[in-house]
Coordinates of C-alpha atoms and ligand atoms in Angstrom, one line a residue:
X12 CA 101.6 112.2 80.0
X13 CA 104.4 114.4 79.2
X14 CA 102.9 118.5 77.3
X15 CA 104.4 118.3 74.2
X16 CA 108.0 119.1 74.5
X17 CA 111.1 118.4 72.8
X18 CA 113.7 118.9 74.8
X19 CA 117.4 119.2 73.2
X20 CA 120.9 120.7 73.9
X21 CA 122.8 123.1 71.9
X22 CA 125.6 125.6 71.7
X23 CA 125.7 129.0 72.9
X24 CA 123.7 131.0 70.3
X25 CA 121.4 133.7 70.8
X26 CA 117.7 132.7 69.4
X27 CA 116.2 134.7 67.1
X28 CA 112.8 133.7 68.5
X29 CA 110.7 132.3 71.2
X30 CA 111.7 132.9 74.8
X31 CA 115.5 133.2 76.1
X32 CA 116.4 132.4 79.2
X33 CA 119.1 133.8 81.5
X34 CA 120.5 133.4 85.0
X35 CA 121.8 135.8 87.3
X36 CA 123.3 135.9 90.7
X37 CA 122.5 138.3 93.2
X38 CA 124.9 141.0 92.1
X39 CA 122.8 141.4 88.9
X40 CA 126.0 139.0 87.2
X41 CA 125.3 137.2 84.4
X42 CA 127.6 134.1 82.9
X43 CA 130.2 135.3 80.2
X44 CA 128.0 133.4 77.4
X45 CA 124.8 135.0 78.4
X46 CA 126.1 138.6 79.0
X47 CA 127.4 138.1 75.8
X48 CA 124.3 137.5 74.3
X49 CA 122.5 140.0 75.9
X50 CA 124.8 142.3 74.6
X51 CA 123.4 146.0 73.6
X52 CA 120.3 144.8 75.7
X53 CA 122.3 144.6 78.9
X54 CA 121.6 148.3 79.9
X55 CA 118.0 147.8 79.8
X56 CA 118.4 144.6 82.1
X57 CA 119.6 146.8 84.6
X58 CA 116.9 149.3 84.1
X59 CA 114.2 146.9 84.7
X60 CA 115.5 145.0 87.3
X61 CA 116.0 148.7 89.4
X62 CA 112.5 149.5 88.3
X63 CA 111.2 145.7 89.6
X64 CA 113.6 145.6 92.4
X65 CA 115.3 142.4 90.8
X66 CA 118.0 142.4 93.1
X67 CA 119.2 138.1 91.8
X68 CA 117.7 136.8 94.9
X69 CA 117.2 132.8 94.6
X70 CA 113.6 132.3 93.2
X71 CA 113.1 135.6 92.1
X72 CA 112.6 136.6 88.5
X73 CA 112.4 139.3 85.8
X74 CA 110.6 139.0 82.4
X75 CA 110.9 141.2 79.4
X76 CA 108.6 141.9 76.5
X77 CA 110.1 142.2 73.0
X78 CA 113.2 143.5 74.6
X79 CA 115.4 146.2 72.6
X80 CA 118.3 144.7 70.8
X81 CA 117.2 141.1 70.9
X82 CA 114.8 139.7 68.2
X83 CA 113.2 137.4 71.0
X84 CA 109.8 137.7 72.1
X85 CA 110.7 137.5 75.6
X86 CA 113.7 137.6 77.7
X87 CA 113.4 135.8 81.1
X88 CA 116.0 136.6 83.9
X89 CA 116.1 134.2 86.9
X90 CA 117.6 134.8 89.9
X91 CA 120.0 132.1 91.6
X92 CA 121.2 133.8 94.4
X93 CA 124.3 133.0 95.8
X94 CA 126.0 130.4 92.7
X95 CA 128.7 129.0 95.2
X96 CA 125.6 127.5 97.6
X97 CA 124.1 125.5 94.5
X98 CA 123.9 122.2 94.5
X99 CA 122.4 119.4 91.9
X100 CA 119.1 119.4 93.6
X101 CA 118.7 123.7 93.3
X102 CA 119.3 122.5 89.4
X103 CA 116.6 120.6 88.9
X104 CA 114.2 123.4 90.4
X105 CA 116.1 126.3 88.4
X106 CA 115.1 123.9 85.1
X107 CA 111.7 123.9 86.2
X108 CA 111.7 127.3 86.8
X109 CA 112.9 128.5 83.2
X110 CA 110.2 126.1 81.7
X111 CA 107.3 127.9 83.5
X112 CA 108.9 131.0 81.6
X113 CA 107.8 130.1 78.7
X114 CA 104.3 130.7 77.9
X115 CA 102.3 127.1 76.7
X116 CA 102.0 128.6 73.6
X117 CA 105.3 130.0 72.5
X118 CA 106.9 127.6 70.5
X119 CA 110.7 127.9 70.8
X120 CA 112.5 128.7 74.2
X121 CA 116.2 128.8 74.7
X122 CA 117.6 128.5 78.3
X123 CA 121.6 129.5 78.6
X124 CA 122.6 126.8 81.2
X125 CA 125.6 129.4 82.1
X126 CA 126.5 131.0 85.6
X127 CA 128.4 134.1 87.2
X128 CA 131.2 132.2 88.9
X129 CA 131.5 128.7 90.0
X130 CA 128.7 126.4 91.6
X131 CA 129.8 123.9 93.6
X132 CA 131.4 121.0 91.7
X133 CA 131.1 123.3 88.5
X134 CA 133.8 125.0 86.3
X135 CA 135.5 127.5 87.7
X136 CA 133.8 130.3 85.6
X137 CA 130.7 130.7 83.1
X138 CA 129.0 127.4 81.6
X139 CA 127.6 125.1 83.9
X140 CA 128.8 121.6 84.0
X141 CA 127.4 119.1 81.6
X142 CA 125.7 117.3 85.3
X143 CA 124.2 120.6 86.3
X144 CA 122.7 121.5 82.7
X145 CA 121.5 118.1 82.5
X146 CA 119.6 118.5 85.8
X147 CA 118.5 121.7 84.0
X148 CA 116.6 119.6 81.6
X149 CA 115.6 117.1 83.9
X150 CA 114.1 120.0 85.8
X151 CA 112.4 121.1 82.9
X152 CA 111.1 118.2 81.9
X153 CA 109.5 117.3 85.1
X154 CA 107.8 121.1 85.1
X155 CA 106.2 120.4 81.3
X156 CA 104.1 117.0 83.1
X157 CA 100.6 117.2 82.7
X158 CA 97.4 115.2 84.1
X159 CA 95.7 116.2 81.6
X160 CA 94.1 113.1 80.1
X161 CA 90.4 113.5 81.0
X162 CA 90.0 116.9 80.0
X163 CA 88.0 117.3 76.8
X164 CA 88.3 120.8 76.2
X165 CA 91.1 122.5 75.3
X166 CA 92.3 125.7 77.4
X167 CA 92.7 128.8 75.3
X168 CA 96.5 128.7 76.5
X169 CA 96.7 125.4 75.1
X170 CA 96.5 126.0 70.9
X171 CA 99.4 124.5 70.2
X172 CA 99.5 121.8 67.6
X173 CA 103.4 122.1 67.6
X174 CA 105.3 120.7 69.9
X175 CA 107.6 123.3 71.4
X176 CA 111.1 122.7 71.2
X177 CA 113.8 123.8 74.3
X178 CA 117.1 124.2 73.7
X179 CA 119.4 124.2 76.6
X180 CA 122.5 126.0 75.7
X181 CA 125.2 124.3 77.0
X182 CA 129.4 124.7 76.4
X183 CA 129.5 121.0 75.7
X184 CA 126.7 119.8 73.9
X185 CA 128.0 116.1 73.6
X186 CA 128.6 115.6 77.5
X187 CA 125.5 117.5 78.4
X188 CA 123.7 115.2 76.0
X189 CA 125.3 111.6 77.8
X190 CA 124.8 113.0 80.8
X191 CA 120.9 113.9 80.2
X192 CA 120.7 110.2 78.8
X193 CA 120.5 108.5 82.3
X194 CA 117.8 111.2 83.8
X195 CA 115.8 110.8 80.6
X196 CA 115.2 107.1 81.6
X197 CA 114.9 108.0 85.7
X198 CA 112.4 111.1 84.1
X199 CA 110.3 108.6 82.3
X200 CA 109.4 106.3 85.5
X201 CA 109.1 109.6 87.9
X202 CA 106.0 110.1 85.0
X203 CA 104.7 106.6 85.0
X204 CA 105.1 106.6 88.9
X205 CA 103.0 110.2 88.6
X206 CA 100.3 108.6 86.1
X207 CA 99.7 106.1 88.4
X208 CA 99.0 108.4 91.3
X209 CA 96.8 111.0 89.5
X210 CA 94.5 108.1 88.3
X211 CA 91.4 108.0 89.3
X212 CA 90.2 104.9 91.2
X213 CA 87.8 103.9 89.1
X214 CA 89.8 103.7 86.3
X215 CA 93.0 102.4 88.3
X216 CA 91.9 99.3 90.9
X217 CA 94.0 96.4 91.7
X218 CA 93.5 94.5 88.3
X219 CA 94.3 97.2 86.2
X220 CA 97.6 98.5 88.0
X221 CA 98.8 94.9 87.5
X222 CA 97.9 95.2 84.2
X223 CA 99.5 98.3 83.6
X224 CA 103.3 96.7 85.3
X225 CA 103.2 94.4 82.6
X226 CA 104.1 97.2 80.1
X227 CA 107.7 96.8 82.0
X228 CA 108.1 93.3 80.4
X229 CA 108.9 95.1 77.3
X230 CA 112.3 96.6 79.0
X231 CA 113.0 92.8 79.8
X232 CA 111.3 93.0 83.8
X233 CA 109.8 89.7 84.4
X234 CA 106.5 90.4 85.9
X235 CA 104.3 87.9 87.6
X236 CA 100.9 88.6 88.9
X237 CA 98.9 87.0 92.0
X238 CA 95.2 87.0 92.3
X239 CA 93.4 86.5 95.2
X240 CA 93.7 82.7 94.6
X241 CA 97.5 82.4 94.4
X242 CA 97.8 84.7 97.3
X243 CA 95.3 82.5 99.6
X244 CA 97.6 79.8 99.0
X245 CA 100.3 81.8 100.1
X246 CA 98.6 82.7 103.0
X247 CA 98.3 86.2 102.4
X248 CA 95.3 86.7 105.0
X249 CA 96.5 89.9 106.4
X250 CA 96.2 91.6 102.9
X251 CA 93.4 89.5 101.4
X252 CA 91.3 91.0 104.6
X253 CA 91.7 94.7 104.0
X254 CA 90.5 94.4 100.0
X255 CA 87.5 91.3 100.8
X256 CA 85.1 93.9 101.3
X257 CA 85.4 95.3 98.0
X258 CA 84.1 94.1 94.2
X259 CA 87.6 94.5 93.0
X260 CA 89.8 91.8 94.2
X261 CA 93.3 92.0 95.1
X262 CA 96.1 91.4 92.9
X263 CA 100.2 91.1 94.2
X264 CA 102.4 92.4 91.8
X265 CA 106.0 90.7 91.9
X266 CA 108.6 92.6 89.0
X267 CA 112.4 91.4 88.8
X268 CA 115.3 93.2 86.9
X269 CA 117.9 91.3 87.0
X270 CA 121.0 93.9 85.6
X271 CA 123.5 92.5 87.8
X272 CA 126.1 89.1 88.5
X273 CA 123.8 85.9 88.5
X274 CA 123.5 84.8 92.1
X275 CA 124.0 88.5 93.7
X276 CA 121.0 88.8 96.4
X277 CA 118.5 91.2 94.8
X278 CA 117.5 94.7 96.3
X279 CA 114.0 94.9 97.4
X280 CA 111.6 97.0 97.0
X281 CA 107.9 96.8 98.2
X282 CA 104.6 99.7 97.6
X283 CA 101.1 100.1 99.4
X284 CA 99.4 99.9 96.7
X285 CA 95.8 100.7 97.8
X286 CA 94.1 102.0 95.2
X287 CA 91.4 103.4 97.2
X288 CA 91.5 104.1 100.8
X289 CA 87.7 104.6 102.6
X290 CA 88.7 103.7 105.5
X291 CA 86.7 100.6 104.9
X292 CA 84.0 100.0 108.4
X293 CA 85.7 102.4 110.2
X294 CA 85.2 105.5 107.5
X295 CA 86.8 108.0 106.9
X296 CA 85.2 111.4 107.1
X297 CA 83.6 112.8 103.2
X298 CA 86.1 116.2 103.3
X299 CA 89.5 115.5 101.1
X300 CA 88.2 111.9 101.2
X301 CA 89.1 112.0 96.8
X302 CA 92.8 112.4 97.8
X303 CA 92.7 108.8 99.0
X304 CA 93.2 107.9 95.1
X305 CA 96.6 108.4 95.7
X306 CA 97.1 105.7 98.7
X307 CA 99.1 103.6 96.0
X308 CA 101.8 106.3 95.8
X309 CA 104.4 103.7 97.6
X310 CA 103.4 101.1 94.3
X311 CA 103.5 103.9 92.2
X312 CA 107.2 104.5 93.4
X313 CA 108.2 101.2 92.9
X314 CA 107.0 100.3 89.7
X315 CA 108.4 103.9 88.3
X316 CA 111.9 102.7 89.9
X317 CA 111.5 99.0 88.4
X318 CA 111.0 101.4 85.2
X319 CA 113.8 103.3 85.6
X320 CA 116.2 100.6 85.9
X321 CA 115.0 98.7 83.7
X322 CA 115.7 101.2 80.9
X323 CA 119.2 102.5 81.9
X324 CA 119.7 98.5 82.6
X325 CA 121.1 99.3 86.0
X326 CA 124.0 96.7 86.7
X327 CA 122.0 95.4 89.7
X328 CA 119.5 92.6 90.8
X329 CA 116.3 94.1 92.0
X330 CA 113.3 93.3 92.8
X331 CA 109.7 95.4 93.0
X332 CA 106.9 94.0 95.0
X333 CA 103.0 95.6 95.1
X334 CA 99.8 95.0 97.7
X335 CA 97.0 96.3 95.7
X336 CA 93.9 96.8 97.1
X337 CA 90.5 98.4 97.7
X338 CA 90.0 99.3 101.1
X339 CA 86.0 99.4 101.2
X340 CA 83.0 98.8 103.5
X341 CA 80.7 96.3 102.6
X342 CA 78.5 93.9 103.7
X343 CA 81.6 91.3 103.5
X344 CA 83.8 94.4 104.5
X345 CA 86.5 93.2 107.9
X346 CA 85.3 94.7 111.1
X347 CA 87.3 95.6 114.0
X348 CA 87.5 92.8 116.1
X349 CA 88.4 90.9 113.1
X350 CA 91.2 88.2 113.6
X351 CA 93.2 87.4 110.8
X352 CA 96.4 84.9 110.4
X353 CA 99.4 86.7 108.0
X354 CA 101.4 84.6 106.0
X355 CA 104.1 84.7 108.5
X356 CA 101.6 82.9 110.9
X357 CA 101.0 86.0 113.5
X358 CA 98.1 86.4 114.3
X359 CA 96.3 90.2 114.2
X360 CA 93.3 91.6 115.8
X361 CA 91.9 94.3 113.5
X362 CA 91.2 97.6 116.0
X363 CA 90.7 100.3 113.1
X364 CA 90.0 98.9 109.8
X365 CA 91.6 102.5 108.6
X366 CA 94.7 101.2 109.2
X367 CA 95.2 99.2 106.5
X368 CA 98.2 99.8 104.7
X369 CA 100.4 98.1 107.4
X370 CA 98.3 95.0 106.7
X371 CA 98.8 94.6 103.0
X372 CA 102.7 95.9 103.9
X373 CA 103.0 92.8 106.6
X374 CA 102.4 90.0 103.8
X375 CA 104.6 91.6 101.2
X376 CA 107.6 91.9 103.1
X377 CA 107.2 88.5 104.8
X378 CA 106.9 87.1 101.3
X379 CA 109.7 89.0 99.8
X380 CA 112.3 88.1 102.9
X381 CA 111.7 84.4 102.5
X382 CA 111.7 84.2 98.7
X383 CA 113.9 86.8 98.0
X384 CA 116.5 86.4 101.3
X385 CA 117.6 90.1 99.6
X386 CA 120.2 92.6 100.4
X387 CA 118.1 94.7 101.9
X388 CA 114.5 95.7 101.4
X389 CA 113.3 99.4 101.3
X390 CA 109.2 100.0 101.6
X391 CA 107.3 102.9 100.7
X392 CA 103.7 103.6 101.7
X393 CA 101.4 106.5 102.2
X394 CA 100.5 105.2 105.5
X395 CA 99.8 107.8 108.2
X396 CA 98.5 111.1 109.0
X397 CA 100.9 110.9 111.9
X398 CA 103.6 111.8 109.8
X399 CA 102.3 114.6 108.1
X400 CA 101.4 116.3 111.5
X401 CA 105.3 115.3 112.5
X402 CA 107.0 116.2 109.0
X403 CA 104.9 118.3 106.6
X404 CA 105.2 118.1 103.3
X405 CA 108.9 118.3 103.1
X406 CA 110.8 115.1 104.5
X407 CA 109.2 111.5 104.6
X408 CA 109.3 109.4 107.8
X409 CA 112.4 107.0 107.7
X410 CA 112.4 104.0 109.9
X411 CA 115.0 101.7 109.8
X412 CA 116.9 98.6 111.2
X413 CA 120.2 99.4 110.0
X414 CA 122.7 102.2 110.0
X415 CA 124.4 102.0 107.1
X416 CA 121.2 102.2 105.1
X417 CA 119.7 105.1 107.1
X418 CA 123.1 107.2 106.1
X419 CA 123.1 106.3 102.7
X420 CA 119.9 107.3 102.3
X421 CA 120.3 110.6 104.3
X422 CA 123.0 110.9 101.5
X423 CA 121.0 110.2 98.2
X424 CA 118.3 112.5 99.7
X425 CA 120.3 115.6 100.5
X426 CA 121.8 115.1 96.6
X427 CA 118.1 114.5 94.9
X428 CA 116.2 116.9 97.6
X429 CA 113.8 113.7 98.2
X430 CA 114.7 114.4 101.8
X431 CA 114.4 111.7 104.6
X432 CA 114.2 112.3 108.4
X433 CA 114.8 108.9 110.6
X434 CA 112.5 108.4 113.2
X435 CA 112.9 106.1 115.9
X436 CA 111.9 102.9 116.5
X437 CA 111.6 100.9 120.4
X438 CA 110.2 98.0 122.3
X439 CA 108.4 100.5 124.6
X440 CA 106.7 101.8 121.0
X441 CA 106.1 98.1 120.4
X442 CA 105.0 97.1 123.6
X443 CA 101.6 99.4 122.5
X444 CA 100.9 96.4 119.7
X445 CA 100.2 94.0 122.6
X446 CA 96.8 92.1 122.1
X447 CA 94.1 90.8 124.7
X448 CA 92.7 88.1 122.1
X449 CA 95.6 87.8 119.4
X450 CA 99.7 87.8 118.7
X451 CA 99.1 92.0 118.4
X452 CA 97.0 94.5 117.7
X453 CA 97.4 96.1 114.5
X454 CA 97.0 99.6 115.8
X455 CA 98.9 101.5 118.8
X456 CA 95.5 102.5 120.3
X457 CA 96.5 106.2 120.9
X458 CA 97.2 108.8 118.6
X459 CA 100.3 109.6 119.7
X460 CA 103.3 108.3 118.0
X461 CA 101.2 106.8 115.4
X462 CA 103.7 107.0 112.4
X463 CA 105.7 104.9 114.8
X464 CA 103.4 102.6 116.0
X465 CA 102.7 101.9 112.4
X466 CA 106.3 101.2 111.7
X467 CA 106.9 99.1 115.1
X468 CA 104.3 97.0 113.4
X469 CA 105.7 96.5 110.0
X470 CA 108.6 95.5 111.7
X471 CA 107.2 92.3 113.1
X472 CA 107.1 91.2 109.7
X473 CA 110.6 91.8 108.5
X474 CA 111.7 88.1 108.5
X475 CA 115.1 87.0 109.3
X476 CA 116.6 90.2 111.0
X477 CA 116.9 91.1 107.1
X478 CA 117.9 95.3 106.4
X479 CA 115.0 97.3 105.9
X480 CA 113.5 100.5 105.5
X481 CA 110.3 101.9 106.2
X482 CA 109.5 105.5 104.2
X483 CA 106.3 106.5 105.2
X484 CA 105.2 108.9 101.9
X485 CA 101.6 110.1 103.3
X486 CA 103.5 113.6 103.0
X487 CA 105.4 113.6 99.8
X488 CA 103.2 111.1 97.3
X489 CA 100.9 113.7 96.1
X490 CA 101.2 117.2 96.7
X491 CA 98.3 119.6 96.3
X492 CA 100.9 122.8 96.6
X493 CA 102.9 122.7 93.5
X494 CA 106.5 122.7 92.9
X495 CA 108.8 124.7 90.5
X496 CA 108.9 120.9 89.2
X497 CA 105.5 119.3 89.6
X498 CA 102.7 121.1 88.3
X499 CA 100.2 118.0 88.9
X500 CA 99.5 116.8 91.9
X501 CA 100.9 112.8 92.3
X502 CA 104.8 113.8 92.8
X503 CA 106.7 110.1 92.1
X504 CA 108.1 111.0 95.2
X505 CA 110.6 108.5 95.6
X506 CA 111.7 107.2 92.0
X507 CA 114.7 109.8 91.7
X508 CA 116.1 109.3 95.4
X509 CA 116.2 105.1 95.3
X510 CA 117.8 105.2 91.5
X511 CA 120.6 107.3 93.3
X512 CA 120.9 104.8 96.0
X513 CA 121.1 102.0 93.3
X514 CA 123.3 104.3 91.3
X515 CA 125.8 105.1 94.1
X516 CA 126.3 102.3 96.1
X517 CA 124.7 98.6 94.6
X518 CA 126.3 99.4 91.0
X519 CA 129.3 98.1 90.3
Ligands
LIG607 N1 96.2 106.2 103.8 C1 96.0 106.6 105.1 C2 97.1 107.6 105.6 C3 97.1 108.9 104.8 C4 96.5 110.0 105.3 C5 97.9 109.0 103.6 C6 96.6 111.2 104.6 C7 98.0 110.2 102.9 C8 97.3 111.3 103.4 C9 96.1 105.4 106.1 O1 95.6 104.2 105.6 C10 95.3 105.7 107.3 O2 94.1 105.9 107.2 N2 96.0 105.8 108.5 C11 95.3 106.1 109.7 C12 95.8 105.1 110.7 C13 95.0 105.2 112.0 C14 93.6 104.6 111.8 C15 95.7 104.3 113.0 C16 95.7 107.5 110.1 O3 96.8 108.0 109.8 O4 94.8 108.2 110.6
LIG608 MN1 93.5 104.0 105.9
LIG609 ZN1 95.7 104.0 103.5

């Protein structure tokens, strides 16, 4: 759900109204178009930032009230720093920036997407390139989300029946424009993906997310849907265990864009999707228990990608696969102990029935190997607390079989700041999985290395030696801190850095 917000480009023209927004180095410099419309105001710039100690620094900012020689209602100075260390990613978060300048209820806001000097990959003065003011706008855009769907009363802040309109002033408002066009479409399943995650679970369970993927059929994504039924028949026993103890049964979601030459192997891309993590018998303790609303952030991801490529129509074969479940304790709820058969025939003795993402994770990648034989699969899943304690909030866990893939994404994260550390992967790791009654266990048994451990285990279900990835999200799916670009709380962590690996190295 996007605040109402119409968001355009235009020329350099100073506003009469609203809120204007200018940037600054950290020598107080301003961009030739926005000194120029600061004009007869510039001396009183200065004056306030000596008073504030505005000094330019990167994240640092100065407002004015009904300043003296514009007609605005507010002039907003943010400070970038250094301009030759930008890059595309420090865009996005000076867009989101400049949108939390304007107050919710001013209706027009101008921001001058103009620098002192050149950013990296810019011109070599002024106006920023049409790429960096249409990461501007992305920025912005992402900043103006709201969750605000179950909130019946209005905030005082919040009277404003008009949308508001923000103009990014831009030199070339035709490139800026085309260039805005393919983020608009990346923008739009980053805030599906975010829906998804800031849904309540009683609202969103397995049925209704698979209902909610077939709104993709209208950009032409074939969607098929597997009940519990289809999936027995499969096999599925590793997955169908984690969500039997629940009233809501589990559905497989299966979505296929196919954008590129006929018999090109697809890309594959497969999300935990639990919808509701207890911890099933082995619970999980009451305190921050709601957050586990968000365990589908992997699905989330990939049906917000699936979205996204969909509506650019990427010039690519991919393919989105979702586990959804209801991890739950009840009195038909898996206990440890529990043996279970997967699809792929291995057999699994449940130790912690917490640890279930890994088990809906080991069906859906068998499944999509064998049917798929794809290019490479890439899976995303909130799946430990292991990687939190190794990572923060600020990098998700990458585990991979394959070189090439852990560099390009390296790449695609540096250039989106969706950042991804590798993390290793071993027999003597493996070695932990080893079972007394059963092919493995599905837990390492120690707390140590667990994020690894998971991952060694997901890795036994990679069929034919195919290229994967394993992003472990528990860190970066939601995110109860706040960015200058997510004010809610489920990020669509994810969605921008895979349709930059897609973009950069599948499209031809
Ligand atoms: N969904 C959780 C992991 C998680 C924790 C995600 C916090 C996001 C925020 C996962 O299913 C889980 O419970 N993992 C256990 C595994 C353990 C029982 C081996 C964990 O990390 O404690
Ligand atoms: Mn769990
Ligand atoms: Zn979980």
């Amino acid at each position: 759900m996007t605040d109402a917000l119409k968001l355009g480009f235009g020329p350099f023209n100073v506003p009469a109204k609203g809120v204007l927004v200018v940037f600054c180095d950290d020598g107080l410099r301003f961009g030739s178009a926005s000194a120029k419309a600061l004009g007869s105001a510039t001396g009183l710039v200065a004056r306030a930032a000596k008073a504030e100690r505005f000094t330019g620094k990167s994240g640092a900012s100065l407002d004015l009230i009904m300043p003296e020689g514009l007609t605005v209602s507010r002039l907003a100075v943010i400070g970038v720093g250094k301009v030759a260390e930008l890059t595309a990613k420090d865009f996005l978060k000076l867009g989101g920036m400049a949108l939390g300048k304007l107050p919710a209820a001013a209706t027009d806001g101008t921001i001058f997407a103009d620098l002192p000097g050149a950013a990296k990959g810019g011109a070599k003065s002024g106006p920023m390139t049409a790429e960096q003011a249409a990461d501007l706008a992305l920025g912005a855009r992402l900043r103006a989300y709201k969750f605000d769907r179950y909130k019946t009363k209005k905030k005082d802040d919040d009277t404003t029946a008009a949308r508001r309109t923000v103009t990014i002033a831009t030199a070339d408002v035709t490139a800026a424009r085309k260039a805005f066009a393919a983020r608009d479409t990346t923008a739009d399943g980053i805030e599906l993906a975010r829906d998804l995650v800031n849904e309540p679970a009683n609202v969103l369970y397995p049925d209704e997310f698979a209902r909610r993927t077939l709104a993709l059929k209208k950009l032409g994504v074939a969607v098929e849907v597997f009940d519990v039924k289809a999936m027995k028949k499969l096999g599925m026993n590793a997955l169908l265990g984690v969500s039997q103890g629940s009233a809501h049964d589990g559905r497989m979601v299966v979505m296929r864009w196919n954008g590129g030459k006929k018999n090109d192997a697809p890309l594959a891309f497969i999300g935990k999707g639990v919808c509701f993590d207890t911890g099933g018998i082995s619970i999980k303790p009451a305190a921050g228990m709601e957050d586990m609303k968000g365990d589908m952030a992997g699905a989330a991801c990939v049906v917000g990608l699936m979205h996204a490529l969909a509506a650019r129509k990427a010039k690519v074969n991919a393919v989105g696969l979702i586990g959804c479940v209801e991890n739950m304790p009840d009195g038909n709820a898996q206990r440890p102990g529990d043996i279970v058969k997967s699809m792929s025939g291995q057999t699994i003795e449940i130790i912690n029935t917490d640890a279930e993402g890994r088990l809906v994770l080991a069906d859906v990648l068998w499944y999509a190997a064998k049917r798929f034989k794809p290019k490479f699969m890439i899976d995303l899943a909130t799946l430990t607390g292991a990687i939190i304690v190794a990572l923060g909030q600020e990098y998700a866990g990458m585990f991979t079989n394959n070189d090439e893939l852990s560099h390009r994404l390296h790449l695609s994260g540096e250039a989106t700041g969706e950042l991804v550390w590798r993390m290793p992967l071993n027999p003597a790791y493996d070695k932990m999985l080893d079972s007394k009654f059963a092919d493995m266990k599905h837990t390492g048994g120690s707390r140590w290395g667990g994020a690894i451990t998971a991952a060694q285990f997901i890795q036994r279900f990679v069929a034919d030696k195919t290229p994967w990835v394993h992003l472990d999200i528990a860190g970066t799916g939601f995110d109860s801190r706040l960015t200058d670009i997510n004010k809610s709380w489920g990020s669509g962590w994810g969605v921008r850095l895979l349709d930059k690996l897609v973009a950069d190295y599948y499209e031809k």
